[in-house]
XYZ file of N, CA, C and O in Angstrom:
492
model
N 71.251 104.009 114.354
C 71.947 104.262 115.610
C 73.257 103.517 115.754
O 73.475 102.656 114.268
N 74.068 103.534 116.385
C 75.396 103.245 115.802
C 76.180 102.507 117.181
O 75.625 103.563 118.619
N 76.365 101.559 117.354
C 77.697 100.625 118.586
C 79.005 101.460 118.128
O 79.566 100.529 117.096
N 79.924 101.523 119.123
C 81.259 101.724 119.060
C 81.490 100.851 119.928
O 81.418 100.778 121.507
N 82.676 100.009 119.474
C 83.720 99.135 120.788
C 84.833 99.858 120.394
O 85.351 99.470 119.472
N 85.691 100.141 121.497
C 87.076 100.540 121.566
C 87.933 99.515 121.993
O 87.591 98.398 122.240
N 89.329 99.726 121.245
C 90.113 98.742 121.564
C 90.667 98.865 122.845
O 90.468 99.730 123.643
N 91.808 97.750 123.736
C 92.529 97.948 124.597
C 93.342 99.101 124.583
O 93.915 99.647 123.861
N 93.367 99.629 125.687
C 94.338 100.938 126.174
C 95.615 100.258 126.203
O 96.292 99.003 125.911
N 96.259 100.936 127.190
C 97.514 100.371 127.858
C 98.544 101.085 128.692
O 98.026 102.028 129.090
N 99.536 100.510 128.990
C 100.909 101.416 129.809
C 102.136 101.260 128.910
O 102.434 100.444 128.006
N 102.178 103.140 128.733
C 103.295 103.272 128.112
C 104.327 103.959 128.443
O 104.176 104.789 129.588
N 105.989 103.834 128.503
C 106.519 104.897 128.776
C 106.359 106.064 128.222
O 106.230 106.495 126.852
N 106.681 107.536 128.960
C 106.901 109.103 128.354
C 107.990 108.838 126.963
O 108.675 107.664 126.987
N 107.557 109.255 125.985
C 108.176 109.188 124.611
C 107.504 108.201 123.959
O 107.990 108.017 122.685
N 106.920 107.387 124.315
C 106.243 106.132 123.234
C 105.081 105.962 122.558
O 104.406 107.279 122.662
N 104.638 105.436 122.205
C 103.635 105.608 121.147
C 102.259 104.722 121.709
O 102.810 103.491 122.034
N 101.009 104.825 120.949
C 100.224 103.708 121.125
C 98.963 104.049 120.391
O 98.880 105.517 120.029
N 98.219 103.300 119.612
C 97.271 103.260 118.666
C 95.968 102.677 119.742
O 95.703 101.506 120.027
N 95.182 103.512 119.258
C 93.556 103.130 119.746
C 92.563 103.267 118.905
O 92.890 104.006 118.043
N 91.828 102.147 118.356
C 90.843 101.918 117.343
C 89.507 101.955 118.177
O 89.304 101.300 119.172
N 88.585 102.119 117.231
C 86.790 102.173 117.320
C 86.368 101.270 116.652
O 86.949 101.779 115.270
N 85.497 100.523 116.656
C 84.615 99.837 115.454
C 83.194 100.335 115.504
O 82.670 99.765 116.599
N 82.454 100.560 114.476
C 81.248 100.801 114.266
C 80.334 99.675 113.891
O 81.079 99.325 112.882
N 79.680 99.423 114.552
C 78.719 98.648 113.743
C 76.741 99.628 113.555
O 76.615 100.383 114.181
N 76.310 99.332 112.628
C 75.277 100.068 112.316
C 75.081 101.048 110.923
O 76.289 100.404 110.086
N 74.757 101.773 110.680
C 74.487 102.130 108.956
C 74.781 103.405 109.082
O 74.886 103.958 109.963
N 74.941 103.800 108.023
C 75.646 105.170 107.688
C 76.566 105.978 108.319
O 76.637 106.800 108.957
N 77.941 104.932 108.542
C 78.821 105.244 109.397
C 79.251 106.642 108.933
O 79.140 107.395 109.914
N 79.406 107.174 107.395
C 79.660 108.369 107.072
C 79.017 109.498 107.515
O 79.587 110.544 107.255
N 77.857 109.080 107.771
C 76.830 110.499 107.773
C 77.255 111.132 109.600
O 76.804 112.034 109.523
N 77.977 110.275 110.497
C 78.492 110.634 111.725
C 79.796 111.659 111.535
O 81.245 111.024 111.049
N 79.672 112.331 112.154
C 81.192 113.093 112.789
C 81.799 112.222 113.831
O 81.192 111.560 114.711
N 83.227 112.084 114.003
C 83.380 111.526 114.744
C 84.992 111.749 115.898
O 84.837 112.918 115.203
N 84.587 111.761 117.246
C 85.791 112.351 117.836
C 86.162 111.306 118.907
O 85.833 110.324 119.236
N 87.688 111.561 119.562
C 88.405 111.052 120.557
C 88.356 112.010 122.035
O 88.496 113.406 121.596
N 87.544 111.956 122.928
C 87.474 112.088 124.131
C 88.164 111.809 125.330
O 88.578 110.200 125.067
N 89.083 112.522 126.203
C 89.309 111.743 127.309
C 89.045 112.513 128.627
O 88.721 113.453 128.125
N 89.471 111.664 129.668
C 89.147 112.263 131.024
C 90.411 111.709 132.113
O 90.440 110.708 131.912
N 90.745 112.827 132.012
C 91.898 112.460 133.173
C 91.445 112.466 134.807
O 90.419 113.088 134.678
N 91.975 111.769 135.561
C 91.430 111.702 137.075
C 90.931 113.193 137.389
O 92.012 114.135 137.686
N 89.861 113.117 138.117
C 89.445 114.417 138.637
C 89.191 115.568 137.810
O 89.433 116.954 138.221
N 89.351 115.109 136.409
C 89.198 116.321 135.376
C 87.911 116.076 134.564
O 87.169 115.001 134.312
N 87.421 117.271 133.555
C 86.270 116.918 133.249
C 86.545 116.116 131.585
O 87.938 116.171 131.029
N 85.765 115.888 131.139
C 85.901 115.594 129.430
C 86.421 116.567 128.616
O 86.020 117.317 128.730
N 87.755 115.913 128.044
C 88.179 116.900 126.588
C 88.196 116.182 125.599
O 88.623 115.190 125.499
N 87.961 117.051 124.454
C 88.224 116.713 122.778
C 89.326 116.720 122.975
O 90.182 117.509 123.365
N 90.048 115.817 122.226
C 91.548 115.283 121.690
C 91.659 115.257 119.987
O 92.453 115.869 119.672
N 90.648 114.758 119.540
C 90.205 115.156 117.858
C 89.258 114.762 117.564
O 88.564 113.881 118.302
N 88.819 115.188 116.369
C 87.854 115.022 115.640
C 87.849 114.888 114.156
O 88.886 115.520 113.730
N 86.710 114.146 113.620
C 86.499 114.098 112.010
C 85.673 114.343 111.361
O 84.392 113.648 111.876
N 85.286 115.125 110.594
C 83.905 115.237 109.956
C 83.311 113.803 109.219
O 84.151 112.939 108.798
N 82.033 114.017 109.020
C 82.124 112.667 108.325
C 82.791 112.271 107.031
O 82.956 111.352 106.842
N 82.381 113.204 105.645
C 83.212 112.850 104.877
C 83.384 114.629 104.353
O 83.051 115.478 104.683
N 84.671 114.242 103.982
C 85.646 115.431 103.569
C 85.600 116.398 104.949
O 85.601 116.173 106.106
N 86.237 117.682 104.554
C 86.731 118.637 105.955
C 87.883 118.275 106.547
O 88.664 116.894 106.969
N 88.328 119.227 107.059
C 89.725 118.832 107.852
C 89.709 118.042 109.297
O 88.405 118.219 109.790
N 90.544 117.329 109.874
C 90.587 116.832 111.196
C 90.912 117.470 112.072
O 91.903 118.706 112.197
N 90.258 117.838 113.161
C 90.267 118.744 114.348
C 91.532 117.975 115.406
O 91.365 116.619 115.385
N 92.465 118.685 115.735
C 93.457 118.130 116.955
C 93.461 119.082 117.667
O 93.694 120.152 117.456
N 93.107 118.610 118.938
C 93.442 119.887 120.472
C 94.807 120.263 119.981
O 96.074 119.526 119.735
N 95.169 121.585 120.567
C 96.449 121.887 120.641
C 97.149 121.500 121.582
O 98.514 121.246 121.321
N 96.683 120.824 122.539
C 97.589 120.117 124.188
C 98.190 118.990 122.842
O 98.990 118.490 123.703
N 97.673 118.203 122.087
C 98.469 117.379 121.439
C 98.953 117.239 119.912
O 99.223 116.252 119.324
N 98.768 118.616 119.349
C 98.961 118.979 117.823
C 100.668 118.625 117.519
O 101.601 118.877 118.513
N 100.516 117.514 116.444
C 102.015 117.441 116.155
C 102.147 115.949 116.739
O 103.405 115.320 116.169
N 101.569 115.738 117.510
C 102.003 114.191 118.701
C 100.968 113.434 118.155
O 100.974 112.121 118.233
N 99.321 113.698 117.901
C 98.095 112.533 117.802
C 97.895 113.265 116.509
O 97.802 114.366 116.019
N 97.252 112.013 115.627
C 96.965 112.080 114.651
C 95.433 110.905 114.709
O 95.569 110.058 115.148
N 94.470 111.788 113.515
C 93.162 110.815 114.003
C 92.814 110.214 112.847
O 92.982 111.232 111.099
N 92.328 109.374 112.338
C 91.667 108.564 110.955
C 90.508 107.795 111.016
O 90.021 107.685 112.118
N 89.885 107.867 110.017
C 88.943 107.454 110.135
C 88.887 106.403 108.443
O 89.428 106.877 107.558
N 88.069 105.126 108.562
C 87.903 104.623 107.543
C 86.610 104.399 107.502
O 86.022 103.172 107.829
N 85.881 104.780 105.973
C 84.080 104.668 106.220
C 84.074 103.482 105.603
O 82.885 102.754 105.682
N 84.901 102.708 104.600
C 84.399 101.366 103.878
C 84.436 100.331 105.165
O 83.909 99.595 105.353
N 85.505 100.317 106.402
C 85.763 99.776 107.295
C 84.735 99.666 108.762
O 84.641 99.209 109.495
N 84.322 100.792 108.705
C 83.833 101.482 110.079
C 84.350 101.343 110.973
O 84.115 100.952 112.237
N 86.195 102.312 110.846
C 86.553 102.134 111.781
C 87.075 103.245 112.195
O 86.949 104.382 111.147
N 87.517 103.976 113.252
C 88.458 105.125 113.424
C 89.231 104.670 114.273
O 89.369 103.889 114.930
N 90.532 105.694 114.490
C 91.594 105.318 115.033
C 92.495 106.728 115.556
O 92.298 107.670 114.792
N 92.747 106.255 116.528
C 94.074 107.573 117.383
C 94.979 107.378 117.689
O 95.594 106.466 118.289
N 96.509 107.799 116.424
C 97.470 107.184 116.775
C 98.411 108.496 117.868
O 98.022 109.742 117.588
N 98.788 108.164 118.651
C 99.495 108.800 119.552
C 101.190 108.859 119.717
O 101.228 107.455 120.139
N 101.539 109.766 119.701
C 102.882 109.545 119.521
C 103.713 110.490 120.378
O 103.045 111.637 121.034
N 104.868 110.438 121.138
C 105.703 111.038 121.776
C 104.569 111.283 122.862
O 104.539 112.561 123.605
N 104.036 110.515 123.660
C 103.224 110.632 124.622
C 103.702 111.189 126.143
O 104.779 110.702 126.568
N 102.991 112.064 126.859
C 103.883 112.568 128.240
C 103.132 112.143 129.207
O 101.523 111.819 128.858
N 103.081 112.257 130.382
C 102.295 111.803 131.270
C 101.029 112.205 131.828
O 100.083 111.828 131.924
N 100.761 113.471 131.146
C 99.811 114.060 131.235
C 98.474 113.624 130.146
O 97.599 113.764 130.395
N 98.936 112.926 129.448
C 97.761 112.236 128.675
C 97.398 110.717 129.239
O 96.376 110.283 128.819
N 97.360 110.799 130.649
C 97.153 109.658 131.003
C 95.808 109.819 131.766
O 95.181 110.691 132.011
N 94.736 108.862 130.973
C 93.278 109.521 131.270
C 92.345 107.991 130.302
O 93.103 107.130 130.224
N 91.140 108.307 130.391
C 90.299 107.354 130.079
C 89.999 107.975 128.773
O 89.629 109.112 128.613
N 90.182 107.462 127.539
C 89.690 107.719 126.377
C 88.810 107.123 125.962
O 88.206 106.287 125.844
N 87.560 107.766 125.175
C 86.503 107.442 124.429
C 86.370 107.714 123.304
O 86.319 108.764 122.591
N 85.495 107.276 122.256
C 85.495 107.255 121.275
C 83.938 107.711 120.928
O 83.507 107.490 121.743
N 84.041 108.391 120.418
C 82.160 109.091 120.341
C 81.825 109.194 119.170
O 82.697 109.860 117.861
N 80.483 109.276 118.479
C 80.248 109.259 116.917
C 78.393 110.566 117.494
O 77.896 110.654 118.382
N 78.664 111.397 116.150
C 77.529 112.460 116.516
C 76.731 112.406 115.198
O 77.567 112.772 113.859
N 75.416 112.153 115.051
C 75.059 112.221 113.310
C 74.758 113.617 112.713
O 73.879 114.124 113.163
N 75.908 114.386 112.803
C 75.474 115.775 112.206
C 76.967 116.661 112.161
O 77.711 115.585 112.001
N 77.091 117.619 111.627
C 78.414 118.072 111.542
C 79.324 117.904 112.835
O 78.916 117.527 113.828
N 80.851 118.228 112.293
C 81.732 118.023 113.493
C 81.713 119.107 115.166
O 81.077 120.033 114.265
N 81.645 118.663 115.859
C 81.452 119.702 117.248
C 82.284 119.333 118.335
O 82.866 118.021 118.310
N 83.230 120.394 118.800
C 84.042 119.763 120.155
C 83.209 119.397 121.370
O 83.962 119.275 122.260
N 81.879 119.841 121.554
C 81.266 119.909 122.700
C 80.861 118.165 122.721
O 79.995 117.953 122.305
N 81.464 117.835 124.104
C 80.708 116.539 124.933
C 79.620 116.160 124.755
O 79.279 115.117 124.356
N 78.491 117.161 124.993
C 77.254 116.618 125.091
C 76.194 116.726 124.105
O 75.177 116.136 123.944
N 77.308 117.013 122.817
C 76.511 116.837 121.728
C 76.760 115.424 120.728
O 76.036 114.884 119.826
N 77.184 114.581 121.571
C 77.741 113.541 121.142
C 76.560 112.264 121.740
O 76.724 112.123 122.923
N 76.042 111.616 120.678
C 74.991 110.490 121.518
C 75.527 108.912 121.838
O 74.962 108.659 122.332
N 76.631 108.884 120.922
C 77.175 107.556 121.057
C 78.298 107.114 121.143
O 79.664 108.037 120.893
N 78.538 106.597 121.994
C 79.972 106.188 122.555
C 80.777 105.001 123.231
O 79.592 104.037 123.337
N 81.722 105.178 122.813
C 82.490 103.663 123.068
C 82.537 103.627 124.696
O 82.378 104.568 125.732
N 82.966 102.186 124.715
C 83.672 102.188 126.464
C 84.917 102.834 126.493
O 85.684 102.776 125.815
N 84.967 103.349 127.771
C 86.116 103.980 127.645
C 87.528 103.041 127.674
O 87.480 101.837 128.260
N 88.864 103.520 127.361
C 89.653 102.841 127.483
C 90.736 103.208 128.146
O 91.285 104.654 128.157
N 91.503 102.954 129.295
C 92.115 103.341 130.110
C 94.153 103.476 129.252
O 94.305 102.213 128.901
N 94.287 104.666 129.468
C 95.674 105.011 128.957
C 96.367 105.338 129.705
O 96.394 106.689 130.909
N 97.356 104.764 130.297
C 98.367 105.047 131.282
C 100.006 105.389 130.956
O 100.706 104.407 129.994
N 100.508 106.716 131.046
C 101.662 106.960 130.632
C 102.493 107.275 132.138
O 102.624 108.111 132.762
N 103.585 106.373 131.830
C 104.420 106.769 132.889
C 105.746 107.147 132.671
O 106.392 107.409 131.558
N 106.228 107.802 133.811
C 107.098 109.177 133.788
C 108.702 108.643 133.342
O 108.842 106.806 134.272
């Protein structure tokens, strides 16, 4: 099993940057595919970025490609979402998630979740 603890979110002006992180406790962290989802008010969960356990390319959603980057550090059991040039439509609650198998973009496949982190981007 894996437990995920996310960092604090924040308020940032449009065009600004914010880094979210998530620390995991548990074994075999590198066996898990990781992802960041977000849920904007009144909308469904949307995958933002994801990365397989070991090797493989990082997935970045088209809506944030070129502005968001995701990293994982298997030695430190951490995952990071670096967000730059933020837009007001990025306002949402962000969640880190883990899936013990190959990477998937589907929300329902993820069994392990961090507490939601609110991010607000002001215009």
